[in-house]
PDB file of C-alpha atoms in Angstrom:
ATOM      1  CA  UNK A   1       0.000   0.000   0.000  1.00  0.00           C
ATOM      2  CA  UNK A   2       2.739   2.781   1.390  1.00  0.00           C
ATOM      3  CA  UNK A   3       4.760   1.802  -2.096  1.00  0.00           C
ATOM      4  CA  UNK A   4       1.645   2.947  -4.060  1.00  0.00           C
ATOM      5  CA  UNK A   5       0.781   5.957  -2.029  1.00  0.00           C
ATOM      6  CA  UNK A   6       4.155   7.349  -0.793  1.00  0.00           C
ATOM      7  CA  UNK A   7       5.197   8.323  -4.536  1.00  0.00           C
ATOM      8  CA  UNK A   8       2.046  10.177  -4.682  1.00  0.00           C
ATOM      9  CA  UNK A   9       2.561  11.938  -1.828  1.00  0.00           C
ATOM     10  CA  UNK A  10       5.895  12.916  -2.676  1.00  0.00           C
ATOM     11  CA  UNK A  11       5.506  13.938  -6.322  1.00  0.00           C
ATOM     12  CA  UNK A  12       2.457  16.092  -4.648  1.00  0.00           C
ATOM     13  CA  UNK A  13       4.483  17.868  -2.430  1.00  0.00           C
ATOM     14  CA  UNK A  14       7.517  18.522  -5.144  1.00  0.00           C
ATOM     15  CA  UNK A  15       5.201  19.948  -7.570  1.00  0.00           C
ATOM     16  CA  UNK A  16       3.381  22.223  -5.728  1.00  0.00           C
ATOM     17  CA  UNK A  17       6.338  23.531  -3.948  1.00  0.00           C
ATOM     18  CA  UNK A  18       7.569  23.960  -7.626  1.00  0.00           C
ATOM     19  CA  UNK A  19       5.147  26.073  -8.253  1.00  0.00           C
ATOM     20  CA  UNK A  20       6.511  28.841  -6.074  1.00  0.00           C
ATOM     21  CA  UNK A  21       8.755  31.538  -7.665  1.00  0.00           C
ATOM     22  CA  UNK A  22      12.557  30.224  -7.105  1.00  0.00           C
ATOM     23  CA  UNK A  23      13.014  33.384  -4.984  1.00  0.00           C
ATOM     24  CA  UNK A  24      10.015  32.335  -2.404  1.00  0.00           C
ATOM     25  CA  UNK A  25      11.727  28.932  -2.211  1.00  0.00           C
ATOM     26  CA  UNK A  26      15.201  30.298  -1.562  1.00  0.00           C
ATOM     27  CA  UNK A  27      13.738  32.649   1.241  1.00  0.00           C
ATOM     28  CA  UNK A  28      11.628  29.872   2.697  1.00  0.00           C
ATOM     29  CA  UNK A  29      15.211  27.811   2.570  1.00  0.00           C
ATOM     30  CA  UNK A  30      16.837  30.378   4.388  1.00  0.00           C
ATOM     31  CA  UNK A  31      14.447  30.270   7.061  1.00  0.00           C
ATOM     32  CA  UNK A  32      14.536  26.670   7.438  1.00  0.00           C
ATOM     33  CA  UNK A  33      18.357  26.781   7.855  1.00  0.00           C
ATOM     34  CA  UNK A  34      17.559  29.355  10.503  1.00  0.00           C
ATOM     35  CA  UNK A  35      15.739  26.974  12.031  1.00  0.00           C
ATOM     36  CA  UNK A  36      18.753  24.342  11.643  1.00  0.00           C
ATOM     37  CA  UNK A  37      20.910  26.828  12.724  1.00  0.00           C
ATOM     38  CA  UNK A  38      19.204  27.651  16.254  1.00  0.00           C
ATOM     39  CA  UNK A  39      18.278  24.136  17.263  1.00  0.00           C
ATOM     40  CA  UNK A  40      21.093  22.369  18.479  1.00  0.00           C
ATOM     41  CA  UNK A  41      21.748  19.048  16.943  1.00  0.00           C
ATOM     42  CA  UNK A  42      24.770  16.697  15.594  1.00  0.00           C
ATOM     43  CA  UNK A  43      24.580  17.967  11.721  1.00  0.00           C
ATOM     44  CA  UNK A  44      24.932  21.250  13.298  1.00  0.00           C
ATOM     45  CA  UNK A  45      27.801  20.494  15.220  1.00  0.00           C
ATOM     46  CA  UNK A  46      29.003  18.382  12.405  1.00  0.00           C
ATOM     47  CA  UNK A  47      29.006  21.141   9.834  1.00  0.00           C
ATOM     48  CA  UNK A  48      30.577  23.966  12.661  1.00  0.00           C
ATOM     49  CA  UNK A  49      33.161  21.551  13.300  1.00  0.00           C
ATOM     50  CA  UNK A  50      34.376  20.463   9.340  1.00  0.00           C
ATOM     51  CA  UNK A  51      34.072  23.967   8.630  1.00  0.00           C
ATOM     52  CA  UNK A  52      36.414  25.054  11.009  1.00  0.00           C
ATOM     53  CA  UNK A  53      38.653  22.299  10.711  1.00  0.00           C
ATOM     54  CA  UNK A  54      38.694  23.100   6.687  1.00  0.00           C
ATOM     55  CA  UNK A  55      38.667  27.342   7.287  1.00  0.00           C
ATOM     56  CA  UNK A  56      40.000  28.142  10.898  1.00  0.00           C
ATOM     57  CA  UNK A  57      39.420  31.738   9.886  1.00  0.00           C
ATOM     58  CA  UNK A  58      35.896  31.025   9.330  1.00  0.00           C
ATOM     59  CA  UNK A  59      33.686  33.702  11.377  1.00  0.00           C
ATOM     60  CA  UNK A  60      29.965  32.856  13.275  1.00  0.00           C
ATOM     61  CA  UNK A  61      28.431  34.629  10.403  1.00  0.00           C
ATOM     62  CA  UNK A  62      30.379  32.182   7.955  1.00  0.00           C
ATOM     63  CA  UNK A  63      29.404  29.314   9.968  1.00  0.00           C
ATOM     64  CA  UNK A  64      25.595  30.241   9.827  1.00  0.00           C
ATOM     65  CA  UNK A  65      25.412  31.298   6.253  1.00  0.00           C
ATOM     66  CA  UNK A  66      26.498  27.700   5.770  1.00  0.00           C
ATOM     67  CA  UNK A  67      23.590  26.621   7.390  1.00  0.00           C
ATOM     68  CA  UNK A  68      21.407  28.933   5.855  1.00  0.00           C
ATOM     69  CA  UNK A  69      22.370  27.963   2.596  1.00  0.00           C
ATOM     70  CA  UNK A  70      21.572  23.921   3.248  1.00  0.00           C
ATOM     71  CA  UNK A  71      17.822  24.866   3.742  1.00  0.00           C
ATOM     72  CA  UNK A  72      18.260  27.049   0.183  1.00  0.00           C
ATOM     73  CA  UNK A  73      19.852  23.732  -1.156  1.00  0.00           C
ATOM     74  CA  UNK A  74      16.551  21.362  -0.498  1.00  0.00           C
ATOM     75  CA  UNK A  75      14.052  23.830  -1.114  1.00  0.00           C
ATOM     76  CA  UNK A  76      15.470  24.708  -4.383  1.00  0.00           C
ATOM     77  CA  UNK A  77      15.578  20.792  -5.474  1.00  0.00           C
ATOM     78  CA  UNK A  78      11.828  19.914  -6.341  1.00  0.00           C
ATOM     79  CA  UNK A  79      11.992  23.484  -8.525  1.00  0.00           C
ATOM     80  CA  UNK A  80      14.755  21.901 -10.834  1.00  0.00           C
ATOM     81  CA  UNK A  81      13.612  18.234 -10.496  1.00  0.00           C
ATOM     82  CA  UNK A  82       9.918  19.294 -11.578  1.00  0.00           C
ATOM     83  CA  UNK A  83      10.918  21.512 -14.349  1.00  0.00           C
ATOM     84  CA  UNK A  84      11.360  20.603 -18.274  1.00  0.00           C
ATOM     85  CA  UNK A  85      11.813  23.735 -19.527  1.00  0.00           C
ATOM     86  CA  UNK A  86      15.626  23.796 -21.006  1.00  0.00           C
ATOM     87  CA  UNK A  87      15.771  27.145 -21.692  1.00  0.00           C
ATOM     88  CA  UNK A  88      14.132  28.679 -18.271  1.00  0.00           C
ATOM     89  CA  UNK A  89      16.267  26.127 -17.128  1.00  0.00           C
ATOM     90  CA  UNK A  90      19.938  27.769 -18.493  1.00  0.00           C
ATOM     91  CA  UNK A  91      18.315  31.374 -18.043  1.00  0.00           C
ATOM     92  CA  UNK A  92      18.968  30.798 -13.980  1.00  0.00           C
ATOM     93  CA  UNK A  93      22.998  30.505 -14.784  1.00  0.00           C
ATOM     94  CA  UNK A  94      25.505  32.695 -15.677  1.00  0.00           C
ATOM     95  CA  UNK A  95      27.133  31.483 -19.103  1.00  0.00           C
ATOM     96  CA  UNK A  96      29.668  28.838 -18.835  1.00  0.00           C
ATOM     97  CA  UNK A  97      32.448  27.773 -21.462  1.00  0.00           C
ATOM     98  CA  UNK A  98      30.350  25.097 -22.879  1.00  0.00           C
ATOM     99  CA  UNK A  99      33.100  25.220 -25.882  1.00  0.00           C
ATOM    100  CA  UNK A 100      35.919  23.160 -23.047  1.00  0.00           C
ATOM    101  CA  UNK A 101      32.930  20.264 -23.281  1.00  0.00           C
ATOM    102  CA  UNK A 102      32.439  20.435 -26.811  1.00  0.00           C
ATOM    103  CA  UNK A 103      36.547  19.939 -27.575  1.00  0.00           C
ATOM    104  CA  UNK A 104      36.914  17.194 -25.265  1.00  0.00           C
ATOM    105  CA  UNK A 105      33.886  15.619 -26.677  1.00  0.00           C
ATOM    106  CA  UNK A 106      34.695  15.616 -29.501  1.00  0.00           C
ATOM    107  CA  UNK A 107      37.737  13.818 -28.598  1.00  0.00           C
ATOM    108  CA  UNK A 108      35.581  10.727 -28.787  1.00  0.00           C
ATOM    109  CA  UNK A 109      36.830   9.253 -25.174  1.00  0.00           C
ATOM    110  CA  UNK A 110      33.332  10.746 -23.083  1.00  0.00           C
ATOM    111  CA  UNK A 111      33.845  13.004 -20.588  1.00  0.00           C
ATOM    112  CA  UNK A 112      33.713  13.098 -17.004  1.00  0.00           C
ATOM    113  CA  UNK A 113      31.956  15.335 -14.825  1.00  0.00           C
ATOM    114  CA  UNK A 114      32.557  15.840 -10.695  1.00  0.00           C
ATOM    115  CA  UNK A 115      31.104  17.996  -8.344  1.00  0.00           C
ATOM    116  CA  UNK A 116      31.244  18.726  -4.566  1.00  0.00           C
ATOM    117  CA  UNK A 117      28.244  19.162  -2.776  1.00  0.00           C
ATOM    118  CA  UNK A 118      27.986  23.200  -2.956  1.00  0.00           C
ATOM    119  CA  UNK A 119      25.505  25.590  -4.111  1.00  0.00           C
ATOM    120  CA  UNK A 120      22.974  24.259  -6.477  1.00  0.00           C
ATOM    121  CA  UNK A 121      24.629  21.004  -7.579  1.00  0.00           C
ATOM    122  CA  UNK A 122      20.893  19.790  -8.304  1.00  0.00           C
ATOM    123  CA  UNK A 123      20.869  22.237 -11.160  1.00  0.00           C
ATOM    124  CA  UNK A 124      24.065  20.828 -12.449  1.00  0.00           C
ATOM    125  CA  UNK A 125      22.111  17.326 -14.464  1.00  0.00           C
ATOM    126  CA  UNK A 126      19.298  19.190 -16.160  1.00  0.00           C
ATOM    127  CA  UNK A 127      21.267  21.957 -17.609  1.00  0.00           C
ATOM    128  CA  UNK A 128      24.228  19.781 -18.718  1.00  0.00           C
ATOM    129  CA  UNK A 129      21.931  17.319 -20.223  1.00  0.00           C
ATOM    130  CA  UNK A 130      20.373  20.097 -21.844  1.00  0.00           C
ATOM    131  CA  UNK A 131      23.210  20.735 -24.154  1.00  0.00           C
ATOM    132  CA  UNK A 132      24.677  17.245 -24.287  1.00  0.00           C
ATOM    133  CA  UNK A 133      23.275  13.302 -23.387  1.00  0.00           C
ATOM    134  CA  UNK A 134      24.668  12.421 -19.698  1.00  0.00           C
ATOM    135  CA  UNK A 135      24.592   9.693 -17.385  1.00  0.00           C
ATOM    136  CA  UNK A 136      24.625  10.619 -13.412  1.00  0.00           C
ATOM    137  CA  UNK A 137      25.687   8.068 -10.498  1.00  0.00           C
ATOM    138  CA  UNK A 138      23.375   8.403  -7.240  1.00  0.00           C
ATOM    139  CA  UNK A 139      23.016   6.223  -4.621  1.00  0.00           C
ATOM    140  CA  UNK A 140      19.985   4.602  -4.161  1.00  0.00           C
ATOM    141  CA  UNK A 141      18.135   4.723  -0.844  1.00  0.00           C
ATOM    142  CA  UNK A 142      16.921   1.152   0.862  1.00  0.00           C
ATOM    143  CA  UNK A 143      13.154   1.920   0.254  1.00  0.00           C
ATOM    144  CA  UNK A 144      12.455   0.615  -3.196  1.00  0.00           C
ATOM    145  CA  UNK A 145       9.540   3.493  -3.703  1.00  0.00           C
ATOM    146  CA  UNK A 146      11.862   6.137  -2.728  1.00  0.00           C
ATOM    147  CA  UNK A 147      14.639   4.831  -5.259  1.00  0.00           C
ATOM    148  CA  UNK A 148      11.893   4.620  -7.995  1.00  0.00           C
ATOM    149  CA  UNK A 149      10.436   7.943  -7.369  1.00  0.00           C
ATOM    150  CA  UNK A 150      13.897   9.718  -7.276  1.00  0.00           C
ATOM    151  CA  UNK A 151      15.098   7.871 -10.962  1.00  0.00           C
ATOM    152  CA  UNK A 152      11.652   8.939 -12.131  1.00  0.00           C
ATOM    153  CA  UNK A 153      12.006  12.667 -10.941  1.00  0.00           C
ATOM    154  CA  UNK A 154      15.600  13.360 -12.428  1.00  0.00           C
ATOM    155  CA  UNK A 155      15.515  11.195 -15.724  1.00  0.00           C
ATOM    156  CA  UNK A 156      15.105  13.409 -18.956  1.00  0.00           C
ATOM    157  CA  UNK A 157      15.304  12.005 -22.269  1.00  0.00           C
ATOM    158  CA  UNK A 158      18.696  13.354 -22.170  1.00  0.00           C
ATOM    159  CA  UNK A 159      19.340  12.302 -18.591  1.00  0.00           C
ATOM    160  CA  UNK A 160      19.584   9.568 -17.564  1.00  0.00           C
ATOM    161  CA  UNK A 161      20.445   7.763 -13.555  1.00  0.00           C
ATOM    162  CA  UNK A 162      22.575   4.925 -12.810  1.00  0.00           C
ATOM    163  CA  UNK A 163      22.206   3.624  -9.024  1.00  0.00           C
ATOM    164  CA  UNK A 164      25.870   3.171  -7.295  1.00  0.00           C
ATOM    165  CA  UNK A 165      26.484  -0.677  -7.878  1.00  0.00           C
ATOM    166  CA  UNK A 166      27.881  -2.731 -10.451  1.00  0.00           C
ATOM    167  CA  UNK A 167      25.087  -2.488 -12.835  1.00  0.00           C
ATOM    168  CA  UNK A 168      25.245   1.543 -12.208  1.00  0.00           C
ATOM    169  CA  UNK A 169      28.895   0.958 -13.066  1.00  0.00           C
ATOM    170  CA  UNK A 170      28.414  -0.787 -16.131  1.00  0.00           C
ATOM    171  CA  UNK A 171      26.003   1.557 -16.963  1.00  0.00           C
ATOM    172  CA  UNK A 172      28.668   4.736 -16.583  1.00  0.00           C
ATOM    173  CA  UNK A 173      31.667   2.731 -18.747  1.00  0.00           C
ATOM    174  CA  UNK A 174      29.327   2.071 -21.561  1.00  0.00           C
ATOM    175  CA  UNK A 175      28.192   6.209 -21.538  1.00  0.00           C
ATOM    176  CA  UNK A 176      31.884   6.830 -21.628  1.00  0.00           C
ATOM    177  CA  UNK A 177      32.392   4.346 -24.232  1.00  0.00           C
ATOM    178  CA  UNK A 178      29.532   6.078 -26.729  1.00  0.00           C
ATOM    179  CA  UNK A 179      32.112   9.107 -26.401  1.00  0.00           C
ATOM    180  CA  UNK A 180      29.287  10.687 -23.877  1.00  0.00           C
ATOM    181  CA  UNK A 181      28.894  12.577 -20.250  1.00  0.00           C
ATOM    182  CA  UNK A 182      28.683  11.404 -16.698  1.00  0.00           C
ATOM    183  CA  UNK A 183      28.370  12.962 -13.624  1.00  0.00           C
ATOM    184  CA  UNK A 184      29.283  11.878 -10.342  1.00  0.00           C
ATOM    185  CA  UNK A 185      29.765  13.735  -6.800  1.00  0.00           C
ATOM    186  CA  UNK A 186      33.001  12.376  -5.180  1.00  0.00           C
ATOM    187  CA  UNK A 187      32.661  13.357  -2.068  1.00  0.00           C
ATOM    188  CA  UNK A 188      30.012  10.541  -1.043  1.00  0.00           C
ATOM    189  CA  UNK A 189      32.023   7.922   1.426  1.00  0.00           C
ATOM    190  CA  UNK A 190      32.148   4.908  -0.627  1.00  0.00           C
ATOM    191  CA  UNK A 191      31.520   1.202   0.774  1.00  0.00           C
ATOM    192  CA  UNK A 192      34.119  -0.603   2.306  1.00  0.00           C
ATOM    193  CA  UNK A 193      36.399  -1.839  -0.746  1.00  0.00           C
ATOM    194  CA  UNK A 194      35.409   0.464  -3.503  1.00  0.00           C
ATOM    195  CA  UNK A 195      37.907   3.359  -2.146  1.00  0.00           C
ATOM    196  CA  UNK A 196      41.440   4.291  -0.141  1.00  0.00           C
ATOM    197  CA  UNK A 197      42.416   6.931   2.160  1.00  0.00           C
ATOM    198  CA  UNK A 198      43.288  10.475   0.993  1.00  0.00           C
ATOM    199  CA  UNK A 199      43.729  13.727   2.638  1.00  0.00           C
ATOM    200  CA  UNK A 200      40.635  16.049   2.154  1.00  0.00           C
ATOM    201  CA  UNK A 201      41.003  19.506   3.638  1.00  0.00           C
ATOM    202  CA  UNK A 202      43.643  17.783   5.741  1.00  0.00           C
ATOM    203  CA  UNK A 203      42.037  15.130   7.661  1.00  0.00           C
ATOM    204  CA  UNK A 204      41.570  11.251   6.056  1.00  0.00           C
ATOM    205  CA  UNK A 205      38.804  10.957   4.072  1.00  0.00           C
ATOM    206  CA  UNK A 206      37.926   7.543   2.582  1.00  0.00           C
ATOM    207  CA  UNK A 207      37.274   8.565  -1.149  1.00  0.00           C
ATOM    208  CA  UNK A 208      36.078   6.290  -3.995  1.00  0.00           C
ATOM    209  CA  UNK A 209      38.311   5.003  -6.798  1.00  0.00           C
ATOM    210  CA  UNK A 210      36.000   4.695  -9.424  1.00  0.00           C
ATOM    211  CA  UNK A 211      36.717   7.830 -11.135  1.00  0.00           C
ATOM    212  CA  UNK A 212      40.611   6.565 -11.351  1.00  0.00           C
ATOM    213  CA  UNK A 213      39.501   3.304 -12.853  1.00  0.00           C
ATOM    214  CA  UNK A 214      36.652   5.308 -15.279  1.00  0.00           C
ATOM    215  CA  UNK A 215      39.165   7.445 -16.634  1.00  0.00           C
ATOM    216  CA  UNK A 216      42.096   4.618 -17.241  1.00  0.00           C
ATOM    217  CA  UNK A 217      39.608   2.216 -18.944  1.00  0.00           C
ATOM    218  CA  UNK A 218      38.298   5.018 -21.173  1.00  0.00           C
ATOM    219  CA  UNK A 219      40.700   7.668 -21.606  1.00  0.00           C
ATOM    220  CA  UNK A 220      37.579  10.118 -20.526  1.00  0.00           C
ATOM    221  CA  UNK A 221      38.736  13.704 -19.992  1.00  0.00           C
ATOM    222  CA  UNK A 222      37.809  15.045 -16.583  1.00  0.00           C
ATOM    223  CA  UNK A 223      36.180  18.594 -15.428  1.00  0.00           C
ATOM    224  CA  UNK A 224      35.340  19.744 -11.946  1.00  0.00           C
ATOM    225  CA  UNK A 225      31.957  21.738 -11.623  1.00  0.00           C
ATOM    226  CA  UNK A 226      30.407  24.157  -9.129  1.00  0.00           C
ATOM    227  CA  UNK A 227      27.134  25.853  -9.424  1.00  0.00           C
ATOM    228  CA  UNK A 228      27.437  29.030  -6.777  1.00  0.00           C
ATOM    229  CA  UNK A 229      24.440  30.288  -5.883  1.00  0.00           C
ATOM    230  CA  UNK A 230      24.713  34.421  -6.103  1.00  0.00           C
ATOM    231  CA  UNK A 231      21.931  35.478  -3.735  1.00  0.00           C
ATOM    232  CA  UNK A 232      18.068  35.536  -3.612  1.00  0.00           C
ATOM    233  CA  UNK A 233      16.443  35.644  -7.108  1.00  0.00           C
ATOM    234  CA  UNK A 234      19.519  36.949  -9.069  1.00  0.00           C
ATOM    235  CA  UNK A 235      20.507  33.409 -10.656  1.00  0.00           C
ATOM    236  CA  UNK A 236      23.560  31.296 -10.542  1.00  0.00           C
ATOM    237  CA  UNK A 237      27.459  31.113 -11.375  1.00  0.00           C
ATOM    238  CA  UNK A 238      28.976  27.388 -12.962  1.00  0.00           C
ATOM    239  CA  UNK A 239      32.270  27.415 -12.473  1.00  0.00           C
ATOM    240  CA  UNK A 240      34.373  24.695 -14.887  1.00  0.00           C
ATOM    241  CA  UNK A 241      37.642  23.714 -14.036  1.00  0.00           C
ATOM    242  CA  UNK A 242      39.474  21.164 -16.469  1.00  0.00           C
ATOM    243  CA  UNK A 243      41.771  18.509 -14.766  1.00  0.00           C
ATOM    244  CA  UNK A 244      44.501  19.059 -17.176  1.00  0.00           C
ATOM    245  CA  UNK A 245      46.498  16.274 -15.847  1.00  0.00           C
ATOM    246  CA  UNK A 246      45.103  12.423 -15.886  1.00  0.00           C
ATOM    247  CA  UNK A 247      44.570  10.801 -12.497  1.00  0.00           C
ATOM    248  CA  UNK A 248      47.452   9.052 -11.326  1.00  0.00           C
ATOM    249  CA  UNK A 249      47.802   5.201 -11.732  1.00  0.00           C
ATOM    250  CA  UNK A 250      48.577   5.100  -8.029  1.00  0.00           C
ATOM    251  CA  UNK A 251      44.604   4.540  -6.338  1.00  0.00           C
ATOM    252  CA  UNK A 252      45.608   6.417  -3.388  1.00  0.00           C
ATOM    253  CA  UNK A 253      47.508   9.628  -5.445  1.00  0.00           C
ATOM    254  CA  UNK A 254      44.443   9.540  -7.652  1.00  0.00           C
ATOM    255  CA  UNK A 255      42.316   9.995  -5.281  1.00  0.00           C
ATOM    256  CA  UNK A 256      44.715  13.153  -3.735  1.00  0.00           C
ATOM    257  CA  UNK A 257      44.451  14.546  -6.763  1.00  0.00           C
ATOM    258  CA  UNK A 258      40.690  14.515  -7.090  1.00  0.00           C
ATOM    259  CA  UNK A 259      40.092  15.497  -3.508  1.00  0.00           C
ATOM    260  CA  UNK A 260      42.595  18.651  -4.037  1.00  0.00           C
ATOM    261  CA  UNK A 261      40.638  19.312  -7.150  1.00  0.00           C
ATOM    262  CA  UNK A 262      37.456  19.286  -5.012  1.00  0.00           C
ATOM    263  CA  UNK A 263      39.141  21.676  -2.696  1.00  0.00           C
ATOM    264  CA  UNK A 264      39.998  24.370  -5.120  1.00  0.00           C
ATOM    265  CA  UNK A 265      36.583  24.219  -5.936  1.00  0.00           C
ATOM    266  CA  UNK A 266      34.570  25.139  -2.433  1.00  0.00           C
ATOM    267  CA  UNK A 267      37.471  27.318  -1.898  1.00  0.00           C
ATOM    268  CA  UNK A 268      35.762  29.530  -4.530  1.00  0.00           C
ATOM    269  CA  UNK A 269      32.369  29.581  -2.228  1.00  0.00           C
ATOM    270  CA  UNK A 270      32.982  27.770   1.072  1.00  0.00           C
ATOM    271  CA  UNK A 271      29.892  28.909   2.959  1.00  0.00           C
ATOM    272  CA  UNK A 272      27.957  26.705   0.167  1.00  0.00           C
ATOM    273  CA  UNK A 273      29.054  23.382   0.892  1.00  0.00           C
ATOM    274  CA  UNK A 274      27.682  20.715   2.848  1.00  0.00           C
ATOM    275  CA  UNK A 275      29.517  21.008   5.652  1.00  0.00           C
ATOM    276  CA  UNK A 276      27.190  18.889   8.003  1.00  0.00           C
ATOM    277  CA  UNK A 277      27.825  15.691   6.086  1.00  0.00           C
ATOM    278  CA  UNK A 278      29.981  13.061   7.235  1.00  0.00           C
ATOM    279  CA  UNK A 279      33.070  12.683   5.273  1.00  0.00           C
ATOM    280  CA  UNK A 280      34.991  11.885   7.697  1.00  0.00           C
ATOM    281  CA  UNK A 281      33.275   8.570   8.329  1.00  0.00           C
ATOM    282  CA  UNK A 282      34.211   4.947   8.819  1.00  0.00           C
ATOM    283  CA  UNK A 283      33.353   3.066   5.606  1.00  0.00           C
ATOM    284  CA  UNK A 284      30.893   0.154   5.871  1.00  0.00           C
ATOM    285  CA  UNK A 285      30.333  -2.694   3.354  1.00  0.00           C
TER     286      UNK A 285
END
């Protein structure tokens, strides 16, 4: 019964929040991460303490306009996983070099995308897919209604999801293969097996090596992304940032690489990353 009625339920609630103006959602976002930010709690005192750890010089404000911008980040997601409209879609970001992806296309080796979780990653499939095929890794979540709904809510005709196991695997090498996209956010804690140790923002983080063996089985030229969100209503920033230099053979340099890589990039808006998740975590199988 709940699998029949829970999807309902959901895609209720997403599209009639998506029916708000962006801007209400953002401001209703920010007042949820108020909320986050005066009840004490552990992803609160998560987030404080990564951030610090990360940015010792990071101030109070800092610290709470991290906050505030996690409510902004899931308020803003049933807006772009509702909406089909390409070009509204790319309106909302500042122009990116979509040329870099067109050259290394054209290489005929597929491309791969990472991002961190910052700003309004969300918005990162549907406009990329709007100008070129892609394939995105998530992971799926133990309820089977909840995994269906979320594949149903994010696939496009040019976008399409590929759950984080070996058939999601399969699924990314054969995009690559085709001389296409895919996207993945590295800096989920893999299982137990599927990664190594590597230093992110200074501490041990256990990353994944898939992207290592992606790129050596395919040749696939790599970009970091970044969607910054510029402030209430007035739109978006993507910034692109080609890894010029292959990913080390070496699992654990590889994964150095791509963790200094995802760095740079928060660096450029560190009050917009998920500070609250845990990175730092013990793997489990």
């Amino acid at each position: 019964m709940s699998n029949r009625v829970m999807p309902l339920v959901a895609s209720c609630v997403f599209r009639s929040l998506a029916l708000l103006p962006l801007c209400v959602l953002q401001t209703l976002g920010q007042g949820a991460g108020w909320i986050a930010w005066l009840v004490a709690g552990s992803f609160k005192r998560r987030s404080n303490e990564n951030f610090l750890r990360a940015f010792p010089q990071a101030t109070l404000q800092m610290q709470r306009a991290a906050m505030l911008s996690v409510g902004q980040m899931f308020l803003e997601m049933p807006y772009w996983w509702v909406r089909r409209n390409d070009r509204a879609l790319n309106r909302n970001v500042a122009p990116a070099d979509w040329h870099l992806f067109e050259q290394a296309l054209a290489a005929g080796k597929g491309v791969i995308l990472l991002s961190p979780h910052m700003g309004c990653f969300e918005l990162l499939g549907p406009v990329y897919s709007s100008h070129h095929p892609s394939t995105v890794l998530f992971r799926p979540p133990r309820m089977a209604w909840l995994r269906d709904w979320i594949v149903n809510m994010r696939t496009r005709p040019t976008l399409k999801m590929a759950p984080a196991n070996q058939s999601g695997v399969r699924s990314l090498v054969r995009t690559l293969l085709k001389g296409q996209t895919v996207g993945i956010l590295p800096d989920q804690v893999p299982v137990l097996g599927e990664g190594v140790w590597a230093p992110f923002f200074g501490r041990p983080a256990y990353t994944m090596t898939l992207v290592q063996r992606l790129q050596s089985l395919t040749g696939a030229k790599i970009f970091v992304l970044g969607v910054e969100r510029l402030g209430i209503g007035k739109g978006y920033k993507m910034h692109i940032a080609p890894m010029h230099e292959p990913l080390s053979e070496d699992p654990v340099q590889a994964a150095t690489q791509m963790n200094s890589a995802m760095e740079a990039m928060i660096r450029l808006a560190p009050t917009q990353y998920l500070w609250g998740y845990n990175r730092y975590k013990q793997p489990v199988a």
